[in-house]
mmCIF file of C-alpha atoms and ligand atoms in Angstrom:
data_model
loop_
_atom_site.group_PDB
_atom_site.id
_atom_site.type_symbol
_atom_site.label_atom_id
_atom_site.label_comp_id
_atom_site.label_asym_id
_atom_site.label_seq_id
_atom_site.Cartn_x
_atom_site.Cartn_y
_atom_site.Cartn_z
ATOM 1 C CA MET R 1 126.593 216.718 92.436
ATOM 2 C CA ILE R 2 127.079 214.257 95.319
ATOM 3 C CA ILE R 3 124.221 213.525 97.700
ATOM 4 C CA LEU R 4 124.141 211.400 100.843
ATOM 5 C CA GLY R 5 120.744 209.776 101.454
ATOM 6 C CA ILE R 6 119.561 208.615 104.884
ATOM 7 C CA GLU R 7 116.492 206.462 105.522
ATOM 8 C CA THR R 8 115.212 205.480 108.990
ATOM 9 C CA SER R 9 111.411 205.581 108.613
ATOM 10 C CA CYS R 10 110.691 202.050 109.840
ATOM 11 C CA ASP R 11 112.970 199.106 110.609
ATOM 12 C CA GLU R 12 115.733 199.579 108.045
ATOM 13 C CA THR R 13 118.678 201.847 108.810
ATOM 14 C CA ALA R 14 119.993 202.827 105.399
ATOM 15 C CA ALA R 15 122.462 205.228 103.815
ATOM 16 C CA ALA R 16 123.517 205.712 100.196
ATOM 17 C CA VAL R 17 125.588 207.994 98.035
ATOM 18 C CA CYS R 18 124.324 209.248 94.676
ATOM 19 C CA ARG R 19 126.431 211.187 92.151
ATOM 20 C CA ASP R 20 124.774 212.744 89.115
ATOM 21 C CA GLY R 21 121.943 210.221 89.102
ATOM 22 C CA SER R 22 124.166 207.159 89.656
ATOM 23 C CA ILE R 23 124.151 205.225 92.894
ATOM 24 C CA LEU R 24 127.728 204.836 94.150
ATOM 25 C CA SER R 25 126.815 202.887 97.277
ATOM 26 C CA SER R 26 123.738 201.700 99.134
ATOM 27 C CA VAL R 27 123.931 200.140 102.590
ATOM 28 C CA ILE R 28 120.875 198.689 104.330
ATOM 29 C CA ALA R 29 120.831 197.261 107.871
ATOM 30 C CA SER R 30 117.540 195.474 108.574
ATOM 31 C CA GLN R 31 116.584 195.239 112.231
ATOM 32 C CA GLU R 32 116.151 191.512 112.749
ATOM 33 C CA ILE R 33 115.310 192.048 116.429
ATOM 34 C CA HIS R 34 111.599 192.660 115.617
ATOM 35 C CA ARG R 35 111.167 189.126 114.319
ATOM 36 C CA GLN R 36 110.805 187.747 117.860
ATOM 37 C CA TYR R 37 107.898 190.153 118.531
ATOM 38 C CA GLY R 38 106.039 189.270 115.321
ATOM 39 C CA GLY R 39 106.106 192.902 114.117
ATOM 40 C CA VAL R 40 107.978 196.197 114.367
ATOM 41 C CA VAL R 41 108.194 197.608 117.913
ATOM 42 C CA PRO R 42 108.515 201.411 117.471
ATOM 43 C CA GLU R 43 110.676 202.142 120.558
ATOM 44 C CA ILE R 44 113.089 199.355 119.685
ATOM 45 C CA ALA R 45 113.266 200.624 116.091
ATOM 46 C CA SER R 46 114.311 204.121 117.262
ATOM 47 C CA ARG R 47 116.940 202.714 119.616
ATOM 48 C CA GLU R 48 118.410 200.501 116.897
ATOM 49 C CA HIS R 49 118.549 203.421 114.432
ATOM 50 C CA GLU R 50 120.409 205.477 117.048
ATOM 51 C CA LYS R 51 122.964 202.691 117.434
ATOM 52 C CA GLN R 52 123.398 202.119 113.710
ATOM 53 C CA VAL R 53 122.953 205.320 111.750
ATOM 54 C CA ALA R 54 126.461 206.786 112.131
ATOM 55 C CA LEU R 55 128.075 203.440 111.264
ATOM 56 C CA ILE R 56 125.868 202.898 108.218
ATOM 57 C CA VAL R 57 126.612 206.408 106.943
ATOM 58 C CA GLU R 58 130.365 205.819 107.390
ATOM 59 C CA GLU R 59 130.026 202.547 105.521
ATOM 60 C CA ALA R 60 128.091 204.127 102.630
ATOM 61 C CA LEU R 61 130.702 206.902 102.279
ATOM 62 C CA ALA R 62 133.566 204.386 102.450
ATOM 63 C CA ARG R 63 132.012 202.084 99.828
ATOM 64 C CA ALA R 64 131.444 205.076 97.538
ATOM 65 C CA ALA R 65 135.018 206.283 98.231
ATOM 66 C CA VAL R 66 133.604 209.748 98.959
ATOM 67 C CA ALA R 67 134.861 211.943 101.816
ATOM 68 C CA LYS R 68 132.054 213.731 103.630
ATOM 69 C CA GLU R 69 133.696 217.061 102.830
ATOM 70 C CA HIS R 70 132.857 216.393 99.165
ATOM 71 C CA LEU R 71 129.125 216.040 99.723
ATOM 72 C CA ASP R 72 126.891 218.720 98.202
ATOM 73 C CA ALA R 73 123.814 217.917 100.292
ATOM 74 C CA ILE R 74 122.148 215.375 102.559
ATOM 75 C CA ALA R 75 118.652 214.055 101.819
ATOM 76 C CA VAL R 76 116.741 212.389 104.635
ATOM 77 C CA THR R 77 113.274 210.845 104.954
ATOM 78 C CA ARG R 78 110.990 213.037 107.099
ATOM 79 C CA GLY R 79 107.804 210.994 106.646
ATOM 80 C CA PRO R 80 105.707 208.961 106.445
ATOM 81 C CA GLY R 81 106.936 206.489 109.045
ATOM 82 C CA LEU R 82 107.381 205.963 112.762
ATOM 83 C CA MET R 83 107.834 209.216 114.688
ATOM 84 C CA GLY R 84 110.854 208.218 116.801
ATOM 85 C CA ALA R 85 112.523 206.364 113.946
ATOM 86 C CA LEU R 86 112.159 209.355 111.589
ATOM 87 C CA LEU R 87 113.413 211.754 114.257
ATOM 88 C CA THR R 88 116.602 209.758 114.683
ATOM 89 C CA GLY R 89 117.442 210.038 110.999
ATOM 90 C CA VAL R 90 116.451 213.685 110.640
ATOM 91 C CA SER R 91 118.402 214.758 113.765
ATOM 92 C CA PHE R 92 121.488 212.928 112.584
ATOM 93 C CA ALA R 93 121.228 214.315 109.042
ATOM 94 C CA SER R 94 120.649 217.884 110.123
ATOM 95 C CA GLY R 95 123.530 217.760 112.642
ATOM 96 C CA LEU R 96 125.887 216.410 110.001
ATOM 97 C CA SER R 97 124.749 218.929 107.379
ATOM 98 C CA GLN R 98 125.265 221.820 109.798
ATOM 99 C CA GLY R 99 128.739 220.570 110.639
ATOM 100 C CA LEU R 100 129.582 220.369 106.931
ATOM 101 C CA GLY R 101 127.811 223.611 106.005
ATOM 102 C CA ILE R 102 125.671 221.963 103.297
ATOM 103 C CA PRO R 103 121.887 221.831 102.751
ATOM 104 C CA CYS R 104 119.727 219.164 104.369
ATOM 105 C CA LEU R 105 116.651 218.151 102.371
ATOM 106 C CA GLY R 106 113.560 216.547 103.936
ATOM 107 C CA MET R 107 112.177 213.842 101.643
ATOM 108 C CA ASN R 108 108.838 212.113 101.329
ATOM 109 C CA HIS R 109 109.398 208.349 101.546
ATOM 110 C CA MET R 110 106.598 207.584 99.057
ATOM 111 C CA GLU R 111 107.971 209.974 96.476
ATOM 112 C CA ALA R 112 111.350 208.299 96.917
ATOM 113 C CA HIS R 113 109.726 204.876 96.303
ATOM 114 C CA ILE R 114 108.215 206.179 93.067
ATOM 115 C CA PHE R 115 111.560 207.545 91.879
ATOM 116 C CA ALA R 116 113.421 204.354 92.754
ATOM 117 C CA ASN R 117 111.895 203.161 89.473
ATOM 118 C CA PHE R 118 114.168 205.536 87.544
ATOM 119 C CA ILE R 119 117.258 204.065 89.199
ATOM 120 C CA ALA R 120 116.209 200.650 87.919
ATOM 121 C CA TYR R 121 114.767 201.868 84.590
ATOM 122 C CA PRO R 122 116.394 205.165 83.548
ATOM 123 C CA GLU R 123 114.579 204.966 80.208
ATOM 124 C CA LEU R 124 111.153 204.937 81.893
ATOM 125 C CA ASN R 125 108.784 207.410 80.229
ATOM 126 C CA TYR R 126 105.979 209.453 81.772
ATOM 127 C CA PRO R 127 103.181 208.842 82.375
ATOM 128 C CA PHE R 128 103.299 205.496 84.159
ATOM 129 C CA LEU R 129 101.393 203.747 86.926
ATOM 130 C CA SER R 130 103.106 202.942 90.205
ATOM 131 C CA LEU R 131 101.631 200.244 92.444
ATOM 132 C CA LEU R 132 103.241 200.570 95.884
ATOM 133 C CA ILE R 133 102.642 197.561 98.088
ATOM 134 C CA SER R 134 104.470 197.383 101.390
ATOM 135 C CA GLY R 135 103.822 196.716 105.056
ATOM 136 C CA GLY R 136 102.459 200.235 105.487
ATOM 137 C CA HIS R 137 101.063 201.233 102.085
ATOM 138 C CA THR R 138 98.885 200.025 99.257
ATOM 139 C CA GLN R 139 98.495 202.748 96.664
ATOM 140 C CA ILE R 140 98.264 203.230 92.922
ATOM 141 C CA TRP R 141 99.763 206.458 91.587
ATOM 142 C CA ARG R 142 99.597 207.969 88.160
ATOM 143 C CA VAL R 143 103.006 209.581 87.706
ATOM 144 C CA ASN R 144 102.895 212.389 85.129
ATOM 145 C CA GLY R 145 106.304 213.929 85.836
ATOM 146 C CA PHE R 146 108.579 215.007 88.679
ATOM 147 C CA GLY R 147 106.280 216.710 91.185
ATOM 148 C CA THR R 148 103.032 215.818 89.394
ATOM 149 C CA TYR R 149 101.390 212.750 90.789
ATOM 150 C CA GLU R 150 97.809 211.676 91.062
ATOM 151 C CA LEU R 151 96.731 209.205 93.705
ATOM 152 C CA LEU R 152 94.308 206.915 91.866
ATOM 153 C CA GLY R 153 93.475 204.799 94.877
ATOM 154 C CA GLU R 154 94.651 203.324 98.146
ATOM 155 C CA THR R 155 93.611 200.979 100.897
ATOM 156 C CA ARG R 156 90.805 201.831 103.245
ATOM 157 C CA ASP R 157 92.228 199.690 106.038
ATOM 158 C CA ASP R 158 95.190 197.295 106.123
ATOM 159 C CA ALA R 159 98.076 197.433 103.664
ATOM 160 C CA ALA R 160 98.731 194.380 101.459
ATOM 161 C CA GLY R 161 101.883 193.493 103.425
ATOM 162 C CA GLU R 162 99.897 193.753 106.657
ATOM 163 C CA ALA R 163 97.336 191.339 105.202
ATOM 164 C CA PHE R 164 100.163 188.856 104.602
ATOM 165 C CA ASP R 165 101.658 189.462 108.061
ATOM 166 C CA LYS R 166 98.342 189.154 109.928
ATOM 167 C CA GLY R 167 97.337 186.122 107.860
ATOM 168 C CA ALA R 168 100.628 184.426 108.677
ATOM 169 C CA ARG R 169 100.085 185.041 112.381
ATOM 170 C CA ILE R 170 96.608 183.483 112.171
ATOM 171 C CA LEU R 171 98.117 180.444 110.430
ATOM 172 C CA GLY R 172 100.916 180.175 112.996
ATOM 173 C CA LEU R 173 103.593 181.128 110.453
ATOM 174 C CA ASP R 174 106.656 183.351 110.916
ATOM 175 C CA TYR R 175 107.092 187.120 110.597
ATOM 176 C CA PRO R 176 107.390 188.661 108.037
ATOM 177 C CA GLY R 177 104.308 186.887 106.773
ATOM 178 C CA GLY R 178 104.688 187.477 103.020
ATOM 179 C CA PRO R 179 107.610 185.128 102.393
ATOM 180 C CA ALA R 180 106.229 182.677 104.996
ATOM 181 C CA ILE R 181 102.832 182.461 103.262
ATOM 182 C CA GLU R 182 104.431 182.248 99.839
ATOM 183 C CA LYS R 183 106.532 179.295 100.998
ATOM 184 C CA ALA R 184 103.644 177.577 102.793
ATOM 185 C CA ALA R 185 101.495 177.987 99.654
ATOM 186 C CA GLU R 186 103.896 176.049 97.433
ATOM 187 C CA GLY R 187 102.071 173.120 95.853
ATOM 188 C CA GLY R 188 98.758 174.231 97.385
ATOM 189 C CA ASN R 189 95.447 174.541 95.526
ATOM 190 C CA GLU R 190 94.459 178.198 95.422
ATOM 191 C CA ASP R 191 90.847 177.330 94.599
ATOM 192 C CA ALA R 192 90.454 175.248 97.759
ATOM 193 C CA VAL R 193 88.931 178.067 99.831
ATOM 194 C CA MET R 194 86.959 180.960 98.313
ATOM 195 C CA PHE R 195 88.098 183.990 100.310
ATOM 196 C CA PRO R 196 86.365 187.323 99.660
ATOM 197 C CA GLN R 197 88.046 189.895 97.408
ATOM 198 C CA ALA R 198 86.664 193.278 98.460
ATOM 199 C CA PHE R 199 85.501 195.815 95.854
ATOM 200 C CA LEU R 200 86.360 193.387 93.052
ATOM 201 C CA LYS R 201 83.406 194.420 90.965
ATOM 202 C CA SER R 202 83.364 198.118 91.807
ATOM 203 C CA ASP R 203 84.718 200.823 89.513
ATOM 204 C CA ASN R 204 86.666 202.401 92.347
ATOM 205 C CA ILE R 205 90.391 201.911 92.612
ATOM 206 C CA GLU R 206 90.139 201.224 96.315
ATOM 207 C CA PHE R 207 91.501 198.344 98.352
ATOM 208 C CA SER R 208 90.359 196.662 101.531
ATOM 209 C CA PHE R 209 91.964 193.681 103.231
ATOM 210 C CA SER R 210 90.376 193.613 106.670
ATOM 211 C CA GLY R 211 87.389 191.477 105.567
ATOM 212 C CA LEU R 212 89.751 188.942 104.036
ATOM 213 C CA LYS R 213 91.740 188.687 107.258
ATOM 214 C CA THR R 214 88.529 188.208 109.267
ATOM 215 C CA ALA R 215 87.385 185.522 106.804
ATOM 216 C CA LEU R 216 90.654 183.650 107.368
ATOM 217 C CA LEU R 217 90.294 183.963 111.135
ATOM 218 C CA ASN R 218 86.729 182.613 111.002
ATOM 219 C CA TYR R 219 87.786 179.786 108.712
ATOM 220 C CA VAL R 220 90.547 178.764 111.104
ATOM 221 C CA LYS R 221 88.238 178.923 114.129
ATOM 222 C CA LYS R 222 85.556 176.888 112.368
ATOM 223 C CA ASN R 223 87.833 174.153 111.092
ATOM 224 C CA GLY R 224 90.153 173.644 114.059
ATOM 225 C CA ASP R 225 93.921 173.478 114.316
ATOM 226 C CA ASP R 226 94.411 169.924 113.044
ATOM 227 C CA LEU R 227 92.535 170.457 109.824
ATOM 228 C CA ILE R 228 94.311 173.760 109.278
ATOM 229 C CA ARG R 229 97.693 172.104 109.721
ATOM 230 C CA GLN R 230 96.804 169.307 107.295
ATOM 231 C CA ASN R 231 95.545 171.743 104.643
ATOM 232 C CA GLN R 232 98.012 174.543 105.270
ATOM 233 C CA ALA R 233 99.303 174.698 101.685
ATOM 234 C CA ASP R 234 95.773 174.966 100.229
ATOM 235 C CA ILE R 235 94.687 177.609 102.733
ATOM 236 C CA ALA R 236 97.871 179.676 102.327
ATOM 237 C CA ALA R 237 97.591 179.438 98.520
ATOM 238 C CA SER R 238 93.932 180.519 98.575
ATOM 239 C CA TYR R 239 94.629 183.424 100.937
ATOM 240 C CA GLN R 240 97.627 184.555 98.874
ATOM 241 C CA ALA R 241 95.574 184.313 95.659
ATOM 242 C CA ALA R 242 92.879 186.542 97.168
ATOM 243 C CA ILE R 243 95.406 189.284 98.055
ATOM 244 C CA ILE R 244 97.052 189.072 94.637
ATOM 245 C CA GLY R 245 93.638 189.090 92.926
ATOM 246 C CA ILE R 246 92.639 192.291 94.709
ATOM 247 C CA LEU R 247 95.935 194.020 93.847
ATOM 248 C CA LEU R 248 96.207 193.042 90.205
ATOM 249 C CA ASN R 249 92.550 193.572 89.336
ATOM 250 C CA LYS R 250 92.745 197.127 90.668
ATOM 251 C CA LEU R 251 95.939 197.723 88.702
ATOM 252 C CA ARG R 252 94.079 196.389 85.648
ATOM 253 C CA LEU R 253 91.254 198.841 86.344
ATOM 254 C CA ALA R 254 93.761 201.719 86.657
ATOM 255 C CA ALA R 255 95.307 200.766 83.299
ATOM 256 C CA ASP R 256 91.858 200.656 81.690
ATOM 257 C CA GLN R 257 90.664 203.908 83.219
ATOM 258 C CA THR R 258 93.814 205.873 82.343
ATOM 259 C CA GLY R 259 94.845 204.140 79.129
ATOM 260 C CA ILE R 260 98.391 203.907 80.529
ATOM 261 C CA ARG R 261 100.114 200.658 79.634
ATOM 262 C CA THR R 262 103.288 200.860 81.743
ATOM 263 C CA ALA R 263 103.151 199.895 85.403
ATOM 264 C CA VAL R 264 105.920 199.608 87.955
ATOM 265 C CA ILE R 265 105.323 197.495 91.043
ATOM 266 C CA GLY R 266 107.350 198.250 94.155
ATOM 267 C CA GLY R 267 107.391 197.629 97.921
ATOM 268 C CA GLY R 268 108.124 194.420 99.816
ATOM 269 C CA VAL R 269 105.058 192.560 98.494
ATOM 270 C CA ALA R 270 106.401 192.985 94.933
ATOM 271 C CA ALA R 271 108.885 190.224 95.808
ATOM 272 C CA ASN R 272 106.012 187.714 95.575
ATOM 273 C CA GLN R 273 106.675 185.386 92.622
ATOM 274 C CA LYS R 274 103.079 184.229 92.295
ATOM 275 C CA MET R 275 102.009 187.833 91.830
ATOM 276 C CA ARG R 276 104.545 188.285 89.068
ATOM 277 C CA GLU R 277 103.215 185.177 87.298
ATOM 278 C CA LYS R 278 99.614 186.328 87.564
ATOM 279 C CA ALA R 279 100.461 189.844 86.359
ATOM 280 C CA GLU R 280 101.506 188.340 83.043
ATOM 281 C CA THR R 281 97.940 187.169 82.460
ATOM 282 C CA ILE R 282 95.880 189.884 84.118
ATOM 283 C CA LEU R 283 98.001 192.694 82.613
ATOM 284 C CA ASP R 284 98.965 190.878 79.423
ATOM 285 C CA ASP R 285 98.779 194.025 77.259
ATOM 286 C CA CYS R 286 100.908 196.113 79.659
ATOM 287 C CA THR R 287 104.605 196.414 80.362
ATOM 288 C CA VAL R 288 104.943 195.539 84.039
ATOM 289 C CA LEU R 289 108.292 196.352 85.647
ATOM 290 C CA TYR R 290 109.735 195.380 89.025
ATOM 291 C CA PRO R 291 112.848 197.100 90.359
ATOM 292 C CA ASP R 292 115.338 194.792 92.105
ATOM 293 C CA SER R 293 114.193 193.891 95.589
ATOM 294 C CA ASN R 294 116.909 196.074 97.188
ATOM 295 C CA LEU R 295 115.303 199.054 95.436
ATOM 296 C CA CYS R 296 111.719 197.885 96.125
ATOM 297 C CA THR R 297 112.106 197.562 99.858
ATOM 298 C CA ASP R 298 113.196 200.444 102.060
ATOM 299 C CA ASN R 299 116.562 201.875 101.053
ATOM 300 C CA ALA R 300 118.413 205.179 100.998
ATOM 301 C CA ALA R 301 119.434 205.081 97.323
ATOM 302 C CA MET R 302 115.942 206.241 96.410
ATOM 303 C CA VAL R 303 116.155 209.038 99.014
ATOM 304 C CA ALA R 304 119.505 210.282 97.702
ATOM 305 C CA PHE R 305 118.258 210.037 94.106
ATOM 306 C CA VAL R 306 115.092 212.072 94.678
ATOM 307 C CA GLY R 307 117.111 214.492 96.838
ATOM 308 C CA GLU R 308 119.316 215.224 93.854
ATOM 309 C CA LEU R 309 116.252 215.936 91.704
ATOM 310 C CA TYR R 310 115.096 218.454 94.299
ATOM 311 C CA LEU R 311 118.490 220.074 94.570
ATOM 312 C CA LYS R 312 118.627 220.486 90.788
ATOM 313 C CA SER R 313 115.097 221.866 90.669
ATOM 314 C CA SER R 314 116.063 224.343 93.441
ATOM 315 C CA SER R 315 112.623 223.759 94.969
ATOM 316 C CA GLU R 316 112.212 225.290 98.425
ATOM 317 C CA ARG R 317 109.662 222.563 99.163
ATOM 318 C CA SER R 318 112.454 220.169 100.145
ATOM 319 C CA ARG R 319 113.923 222.414 102.856
ATOM 320 C CA ASP R 320 111.220 221.510 105.348
ATOM 321 C CA LEU R 321 112.669 219.087 107.920
ATOM 322 C CA ALA R 322 109.592 218.756 110.141
ATOM 323 C CA VAL R 323 109.006 215.084 110.887
ATOM 324 C CA ILE R 324 105.459 214.051 109.915
ATOM 325 C CA PRO R 325 104.554 210.387 110.564
ATOM 326 C CA ASN R 326 101.535 210.516 108.232
ATOM 327 C CA LEU R 327 103.083 212.787 105.627
ATOM 328 C CA ARG R 328 101.016 212.678 102.423
ATOM 329 C CA LEU R 329 102.321 213.100 98.940
ATOM 330 C CA ALA R 330 100.398 215.947 97.323
ATOM 331 C CA SER R 331 98.187 214.677 94.544
ATOM 332 C CA GLN R 332 98.330 217.252 91.735
HETATM 333 O O1 KG4 A 401 108.530 197.542 101.674
HETATM 334 P P1 KG4 A 401 108.782 196.669 102.866
HETATM 335 O O2 KG4 A 401 110.056 195.888 102.918
HETATM 336 O O3 KG4 A 401 108.747 197.503 104.186
HETATM 337 C C1 KG4 A 401 107.759 198.429 104.491
HETATM 338 O O4 KG4 A 401 106.715 198.000 105.012
HETATM 339 O O5 KG4 A 401 107.977 199.627 104.168
HETATM 340 O O6 KG4 A 401 107.524 195.682 102.945
HETATM 341 C C2 KG4 A 401 107.410 194.737 103.957
HETATM 342 C C3 KG4 A 401 106.198 193.869 103.670
HETATM 343 C C4 KG4 A 401 105.891 192.889 104.790
HETATM 344 O O7 KG4 A 401 104.540 193.039 105.148
HETATM 345 C C5 KG4 A 401 106.175 191.528 104.181
HETATM 346 O O8 KG4 A 401 105.349 190.496 104.672
HETATM 347 C C6 KG4 A 401 105.929 191.778 102.710
HETATM 348 O O9 KG4 A 401 106.417 193.087 102.485
HETATM 349 N N1 KG4 A 401 106.634 190.819 101.842
HETATM 350 C C7 KG4 A 401 106.009 189.952 101.026
HETATM 351 C C8 KG4 A 401 107.020 189.152 100.434
HETATM 352 N N2 KG4 A 401 108.228 189.572 100.913
HETATM 353 C C9 KG4 A 401 107.967 190.610 101.777
HETATM 354 N N3 KG4 A 401 104.707 189.773 100.751
HETATM 355 C C10 KG4 A 401 104.381 188.795 99.889
HETATM 356 N N4 KG4 A 401 105.276 187.969 99.310
HETATM 357 C C11 KG4 A 401 106.600 188.109 99.545
HETATM 358 N N5 KG4 A 401 107.478 187.285 98.966
HETATM 359 ZN ZN1 ZN A 402 108.827 202.025 102.196
#
């Protein structure tokens, strides 16, 4: 079975080819243009996807050495994501599938992120915990099997990546903020500033980052630009430690509440090295896995892979191509 995956939910135009559970090619074009605006501009994202999607698909097919006539189906992300960006991918995919006379499957981006773990770790056993931490999501899932997921908790406000991005802006650092803060924090003392970690003591697996961001803003206003510049490493390290503390302590709580000792961490924030170090202590009795960063961040390999699972399960659920920007993954 050969599946073409297409992903255009945010600012990555991606295409991949999957054959019988193996990824033959995966091409990702990141839209660098947003950097100058300090965040993703939705209209620009749609326009860039329109320019790129056909080329990226051609490239993915060429690298896989697969002619489009040999495809069995196309799987495309239909949500969650930016409306215009999603529409570009879905329109392209459904046009191509009609031309080829093959099925087009509408995929949930979050489900694809969860299943990216099986590309990296085919031997992964159910149940496991999946901590998804990106620019748009902060969630912990209990994954019991294909199609049976339980959302254990999520953020009430900002996502973890957003907390990094907004924090970086407050500190005058570059976008995306995660790598910028991680770099600025090198050699800094993370105990220098005590930033609040919301819900740390509560038994709920719930996240909140907006108070932390406000605390940073107030700290910067109170201390003035010069002092902030002089102590940038300490402040960045303290802010980063607060975000990591919130994330890992809630993952710890999920492991304790469920008794599950395998956790996979994915999404752009999973690239953070400090978080990986801290996970070894906070989750010392668990197996914590991180797929390669090209499988953690947005990609189409995960879309093609989960598309194949749907095609094999002959589920009608995947035939819905309606674009839904806030598409939820059913918790069951
Ligand atoms: O998953 P992703 O590439 O895209 C989506 O949002 O779907 O995640 C992007 C987020 C950004 O907010 C970025 O600041 C954050 O991941 N990020 C990091 C690191 N690298 C990227 N956060 C912390 N540390 C990093 N090294
Ligand atoms: Zn994503």
